[in-house]
Short mmCIF file of C-alpha atoms in Angstrom, two decimals:
data_model
loop_
_atom_site.label_atom_id
_atom_site.label_comp_id
_atom_site.label_asym_id
_atom_site.label_seq_id
_atom_site.Cartn_x
_atom_site.Cartn_y
_atom_site.Cartn_z
CA MET A 7 184.19 91.19 368.89
CA VAL A 8 185.08 87.49 368.72
CA GLU A 9 188.80 86.77 369.34
CA PHE A 10 190.56 85.06 366.19
CA GLU A 11 193.93 83.86 366.33
CA GLU A 12 196.48 82.04 363.84
CA ILE A 13 199.48 80.74 366.18
CA MET A 14 201.57 78.71 363.92
CA ASP A 15 204.33 78.15 366.61
CA GLU A 16 201.89 76.73 369.09
CA GLU A 17 200.72 74.07 366.25
CA GLN A 18 203.36 71.34 367.30
CA GLN A 19 202.67 71.71 370.82
CA GLN A 20 198.77 71.46 370.28
CA ASP A 21 199.23 68.36 367.96
CA ASN A 22 201.60 66.79 370.63
CA ALA A 23 198.95 67.05 373.33
CA ALA A 24 196.17 65.53 370.76
CA LEU A 25 198.59 62.62 370.21
CA THR A 26 199.29 61.96 374.02
CA ARG A 27 195.53 62.34 374.81
CA SER A 28 195.01 59.63 371.98
CA GLN A 29 197.35 57.33 373.55
CA GLU A 30 196.05 57.69 376.91
CA ARG A 31 192.57 56.77 375.78
CA LEU A 32 193.68 53.67 373.57
CA SER A 33 195.75 52.56 376.68
CA ASP A 34 192.89 52.93 379.19
CA ALA A 35 190.52 51.06 376.63
CA ASP A 36 193.27 48.12 376.62
CA GLU A 37 193.73 48.04 380.36
CA ILE A 38 189.94 48.13 380.95
CA GLU A 39 189.33 45.44 378.41
CA ALA A 40 191.99 43.19 380.33
CA ALA A 41 189.89 43.40 383.25
CA LEU A 42 186.49 42.80 381.57
CA LYS A 43 187.12 39.07 382.14
CA HIS A 44 186.46 39.58 386.09
CA LEU A 45 183.18 40.86 385.47
CA THR A 46 180.28 38.38 385.64
CA ARG A 47 177.02 40.54 385.77
CA PRO A 48 175.72 41.02 381.94
CA SER A 49 174.65 44.66 382.54
CA ALA A 50 178.23 45.49 384.04
CA ARG A 51 179.80 44.05 381.02
CA LEU A 52 177.76 45.75 378.86
CA HIS A 53 178.57 49.30 380.37
CA VAL A 54 182.22 48.39 380.34
CA GLU A 55 182.27 47.17 376.96
CA ASN A 56 180.35 50.53 375.81
CA LEU A 57 183.10 52.50 377.51
CA ILE A 58 185.88 50.71 375.60
CA VAL A 59 184.24 51.50 372.45
CA ARG A 60 184.06 55.19 373.25
CA LEU A 61 187.57 55.41 374.54
CA ARG A 62 188.68 53.86 371.63
CA LYS A 63 186.62 55.77 369.07
CA GLU A 64 188.03 58.95 370.76
CA GLY A 65 191.62 57.83 370.72
CA LYS A 66 191.40 57.30 367.03
CA ALA A 67 189.79 60.74 366.24
CA LEU A 68 192.47 62.49 368.01
CA GLU A 69 195.00 60.44 366.15
CA ARG A 70 193.59 61.40 362.84
CA VAL A 71 193.68 65.24 364.25
CA ALA A 72 197.41 65.15 364.83
CA SER A 73 198.12 63.09 361.64
CA SER A 74 196.27 65.49 359.30
CA SER A 75 198.11 68.63 360.98
CA LYS A 76 201.52 66.99 360.45
CA SER A 77 200.71 66.66 356.62
CA GLY A 78 199.53 70.38 356.38
CA GLU A 79 202.79 71.23 357.61
CA THR A 80 204.70 69.41 355.13
CA ALA A 81 202.62 70.89 352.23
CA LYS A 82 203.28 74.27 353.89
CA GLY A 83 207.05 73.70 354.08
CA THR A 84 207.08 72.83 350.26
CA ALA A 85 205.05 75.97 349.38
CA GLY A 86 207.01 78.37 351.37
CA GLY A 87 205.93 80.97 353.91
CA GLY A 88 205.28 80.55 357.57
CA GLU A 89 204.59 84.04 359.10
CA SER A 90 201.75 84.32 361.58
CA MET A 91 199.32 86.72 361.18
CA GLU A 92 196.30 88.10 363.22
CA VAL A 93 193.09 89.15 361.68
CA GLU A 94 189.61 90.08 363.11
CA PRO A 95 186.87 88.42 361.49
CA THR A 96 184.28 90.43 359.53
CA GLU A 97 181.14 91.11 361.40
CA THR A 98 178.93 91.07 358.06
CA PRO A 99 175.67 89.52 359.20
CA GLN A 100 175.09 86.11 357.44
CA PRO A 101 171.44 85.45 356.16
CA PRO A 102 169.32 83.04 358.49
CA ILE A 103 169.06 79.43 357.64
CA PRO A 104 167.24 76.58 359.55
CA LEU A 105 168.97 75.82 363.09
CA ARG A 106 170.43 72.16 363.64
CA THR A 107 172.36 70.48 366.01
CA PRO A 108 175.25 68.81 364.09
CA ALA A 109 175.81 65.92 366.26
CA THR A 110 172.42 64.42 366.05
CA VAL A 111 170.72 66.11 362.87
CA PRO A 112 171.35 65.13 359.36
CA PRO A 113 173.11 67.81 357.34
CA VAL A 114 171.56 71.19 356.23
CA SER A 115 169.74 70.62 353.08
CA THR A 116 169.66 74.07 351.65
CA SER A 117 171.26 75.72 348.51
CA LYS A 118 173.51 78.32 350.66
CA TYR A 119 175.06 75.94 353.08
CA ARG A 120 176.92 72.66 353.11
CA SER A 121 178.03 70.59 356.29
CA PHE A 122 181.78 70.32 356.94
CA PRO A 123 183.01 66.77 355.78
CA THR A 124 183.28 65.80 359.60
CA TYR A 125 184.50 67.30 363.12
CA TYR A 126 185.95 65.77 366.39
CA PHE A 127 185.28 66.96 369.92
CA ASP A 128 187.69 66.91 372.69
CA ALA A 129 186.73 67.28 376.32
CA GLY A 130 190.52 67.71 377.17
CA SER A 131 191.75 67.04 380.47
CA TYR A 132 189.67 66.80 383.98
CA ASN A 133 190.09 70.60 384.95
CA SER A 134 191.16 72.18 381.46
CA PRO A 135 189.51 75.60 380.90
CA THR A 136 188.33 74.72 377.49
CA VAL A 137 186.94 72.12 375.40
CA SER A 138 187.96 71.91 371.65
CA VAL A 139 186.17 71.05 368.50
CA TYR A 140 188.38 70.30 365.54
CA VAL A 141 187.03 70.74 362.01
CA PRO A 142 189.39 69.66 359.20
CA LEU A 143 189.40 71.39 355.96
CA ASP A 144 191.98 70.93 353.27
CA ASN A 145 193.87 74.32 352.55
CA ILE A 146 191.48 76.12 354.87
CA GLY A 147 194.61 78.20 356.01
CA SER A 148 194.96 80.03 352.68
CA HIS A 149 191.50 80.77 352.40
CA ASP A 150 190.60 84.59 352.70
CA LYS A 151 190.21 85.29 356.45
CA SER A 152 187.32 87.56 356.10
CA LYS A 153 185.17 84.76 354.58
CA ILE A 154 185.72 82.77 357.81
CA SER A 155 183.57 83.54 361.08
CA CYS A 156 182.49 82.16 364.35
CA GLU A 157 179.84 83.45 366.75
CA PHE A 158 179.67 82.46 370.19
CA THR A 159 176.87 82.68 372.72
CA SER A 160 176.57 81.12 376.07
CA SER A 161 174.91 78.16 374.81
CA SER A 162 175.97 77.84 371.08
CA PHE A 163 178.49 78.45 368.15
CA ASP A 164 178.24 79.08 364.75
CA LEU A 165 181.11 78.46 362.44
CA ILE A 166 180.76 79.69 358.73
CA VAL A 167 183.17 79.46 355.70
CA THR A 168 181.96 81.34 352.70
CA SER A 169 183.02 80.87 349.04
CA PHE A 170 185.53 78.17 349.58
CA GLU A 171 188.07 77.25 346.74
CA ASP A 172 185.71 74.27 345.93
CA GLY A 173 182.89 76.56 345.46
CA ASN A 174 180.88 75.73 348.48
CA ASP A 175 179.71 77.49 351.66
CA TYR A 176 180.07 75.49 354.98
CA ARG A 177 178.44 75.89 358.19
CA LEU A 178 178.68 74.12 361.74
CA LEU A 179 175.93 75.24 364.04
CA ASN A 180 175.32 73.75 367.53
CA ASP A 181 172.71 75.70 369.68
CA ASN A 182 172.34 72.75 372.18
CA LEU A 183 175.63 72.50 373.92
CA GLU A 184 176.04 70.33 376.65
CA HIS A 185 176.84 73.14 379.33
CA ASP A 186 177.20 76.85 378.84
CA ILE A 187 180.32 78.38 377.72
CA ASP A 188 182.13 81.42 378.77
CA VAL A 189 181.89 83.63 375.50
CA SER A 190 184.92 85.72 376.55
CA LYS A 191 187.01 82.75 376.73
CA SER A 192 185.93 81.15 373.64
CA LYS A 193 187.66 81.69 370.23
CA TYR A 194 188.45 80.04 367.05
CA ILE A 195 191.87 79.20 365.49
CA ILE A 196 192.72 78.61 361.88
CA LYS A 197 195.32 76.01 360.82
CA PRO A 198 196.65 75.08 357.47
CA ASN A 199 194.14 72.27 357.12
CA LYS A 200 191.73 72.56 360.25
CA ILE A 201 189.68 75.04 362.25
CA ILE A 202 189.99 74.80 365.99
CA LEU A 203 187.37 75.95 368.22
CA LYS A 204 188.18 76.60 371.78
CA LEU A 205 184.84 76.76 373.82
CA GLY A 206 185.32 78.47 377.31
CA LYS A 207 184.28 76.33 380.21
CA ILE A 208 182.29 77.91 383.07
CA LYS A 209 184.05 77.67 386.65
CA GLY A 210 182.05 76.64 389.49
CA GLU A 211 182.99 76.93 393.29
CA TYR A 212 185.51 74.28 392.92
CA SER A 213 186.20 73.32 389.32
CA TYR A 214 185.17 73.65 385.82
CA ASP A 215 182.18 72.03 384.27
CA HIS A 216 182.68 68.28 383.54
CA TRP A 217 181.93 67.78 379.63
CA THR A 218 181.44 64.15 378.38
CA GLN A 219 180.11 65.26 374.91
CA LEU A 220 179.54 68.23 372.71
CA THR A 221 175.92 68.25 372.33
CA ALA A 222 173.32 67.64 375.33
CA LYS A 223 171.14 64.59 375.07
CA LYS A 224 167.92 66.49 375.54
CA LYS A 225 167.07 69.85 373.87
CA LYS A 226 167.19 72.42 376.41
CA ASP A 227 164.28 74.83 377.02
CA LYS A 228 165.57 77.71 379.24
CA GLY A 229 162.74 79.98 378.88
CA SER A 230 160.09 77.26 380.25
CA LYS A 231 162.27 76.42 382.87
CA LYS A 232 162.72 79.95 384.09
CA ASP A 233 158.98 80.63 384.14
CA ASP A 234 158.54 77.35 385.97
CA PRO A 235 161.31 76.41 388.68
CA ALA A 236 159.60 73.36 389.13
CA ALA A 237 160.26 71.93 385.53
CA GLY A 238 164.08 71.93 386.34
CA ILE A 239 163.25 69.63 389.39
CA MET A 240 161.23 67.45 387.72
CA ASP A 241 163.80 66.87 385.02
CA LEU A 242 166.53 66.28 387.52
CA MET A 243 164.05 63.54 389.45
CA LYS A 244 163.17 61.91 386.28
CA ASP A 245 166.85 61.42 384.96
CA MET A 246 167.77 60.27 388.66
CA TYR A 247 164.93 57.67 388.28
CA GLU A 248 165.98 56.58 385.03
CA SER A 249 169.66 56.14 385.65
CA GLY A 250 169.66 55.09 389.31
CA ASP A 251 169.94 51.68 390.84
CA ASP A 252 166.76 49.82 392.36
CA ASN A 253 167.27 51.66 395.90
CA MET A 254 167.26 55.05 394.08
CA LYS A 255 164.17 54.07 392.08
CA LYS A 256 162.34 52.54 395.04
CA MET A 257 163.26 56.03 397.35
CA ILE A 258 162.07 58.35 394.60
CA GLY A 259 158.73 55.99 393.85
CA GLU A 260 157.89 55.83 397.49
CA THR A 261 158.50 59.58 398.13
CA MET A 262 156.34 60.66 395.23
CA TYR A 263 153.60 58.35 396.26
CA LYS A 264 153.45 59.87 399.85
CA GLN A 265 153.31 63.35 398.29
CA ARG A 266 150.59 62.50 396.29
CA MET A 267 148.77 60.84 399.02
CA GLY A 268 149.05 63.82 400.99
CA GLN A 269 151.48 62.01 403.39
CA LEU A 270 154.23 64.63 403.15
CA GLY A 271 151.87 67.61 403.84
CA LYS A 272 150.85 70.38 401.44
CA ASP A 273 154.51 71.68 400.85
CA GLY A 274 156.13 68.01 400.38
CA MET A 275 158.66 67.89 397.76
CA GLY A 276 157.82 71.63 396.67
CA GLY A 277 154.33 70.85 395.47
CA LEU A 278 155.33 68.55 392.65
CA GLY A 279 153.20 66.06 390.88
CA GLY A 280 153.16 62.31 391.59
CA MET A 281 154.91 59.50 389.62
CA ASP A 282 152.57 60.41 386.56
CA ASP A 283 154.64 63.24 385.86
CA PHE A 284 157.41 61.01 385.31
CA GLY A 285 155.67 59.08 382.55
CA ILE A 286 156.31 55.97 384.67
#
């Protein structure tokens, strides 16, 4: 059973936290931009400029999330009522539709579901136990709770809102998360004007996984990697080569060349292929 919560007395605290993170990102961007003038290498300047753009984008997104919540509180106070309630979501199976990754694929073009107008990802602090996805939708707090559901798996979430007041059904599906999640610690929270998804991070030996984005850059193929352990190593080596500096590329290139020429022995590099396997 997926945990569902509607906690009105925590809303101000969460919004303040979002606003604080927004201010931190904007302040970081300003300070980094001030130091940009000391960089002379074009490639270094490009990396730093991209970081500044990303920080400001995240800061503005978190600022909008906090602002939308405050406007929702004002409307709710005018209408009256403020009791918290806890309802478990329906388990009625939903009809299947084509899978998609919202962050990288255009909206689903089916007659059944529409994409949510927008959503925001918040990676949280360095060692926070969850990451958050904010899904704004006006007046969602007054919608029939049995028509709101979210299913979590170790690598996906599937948020569905049916028969909304505008006559539309909405869906947000992501089956290619950057990291696996802890389903037992994942939940969704309904606010007056938004839905918040809390995705439980996996904790390793020293700390939780470090998230930089919601969706993985490459489509995961867990089945093939499980059948072929070398595939995961090959992907790692290729990523190291593509993102590494000149010394890293030289080291990997020399090692793979020696392995291909048989200079590392039969078991060199675990029997991996040569540089042709990297497409380089």
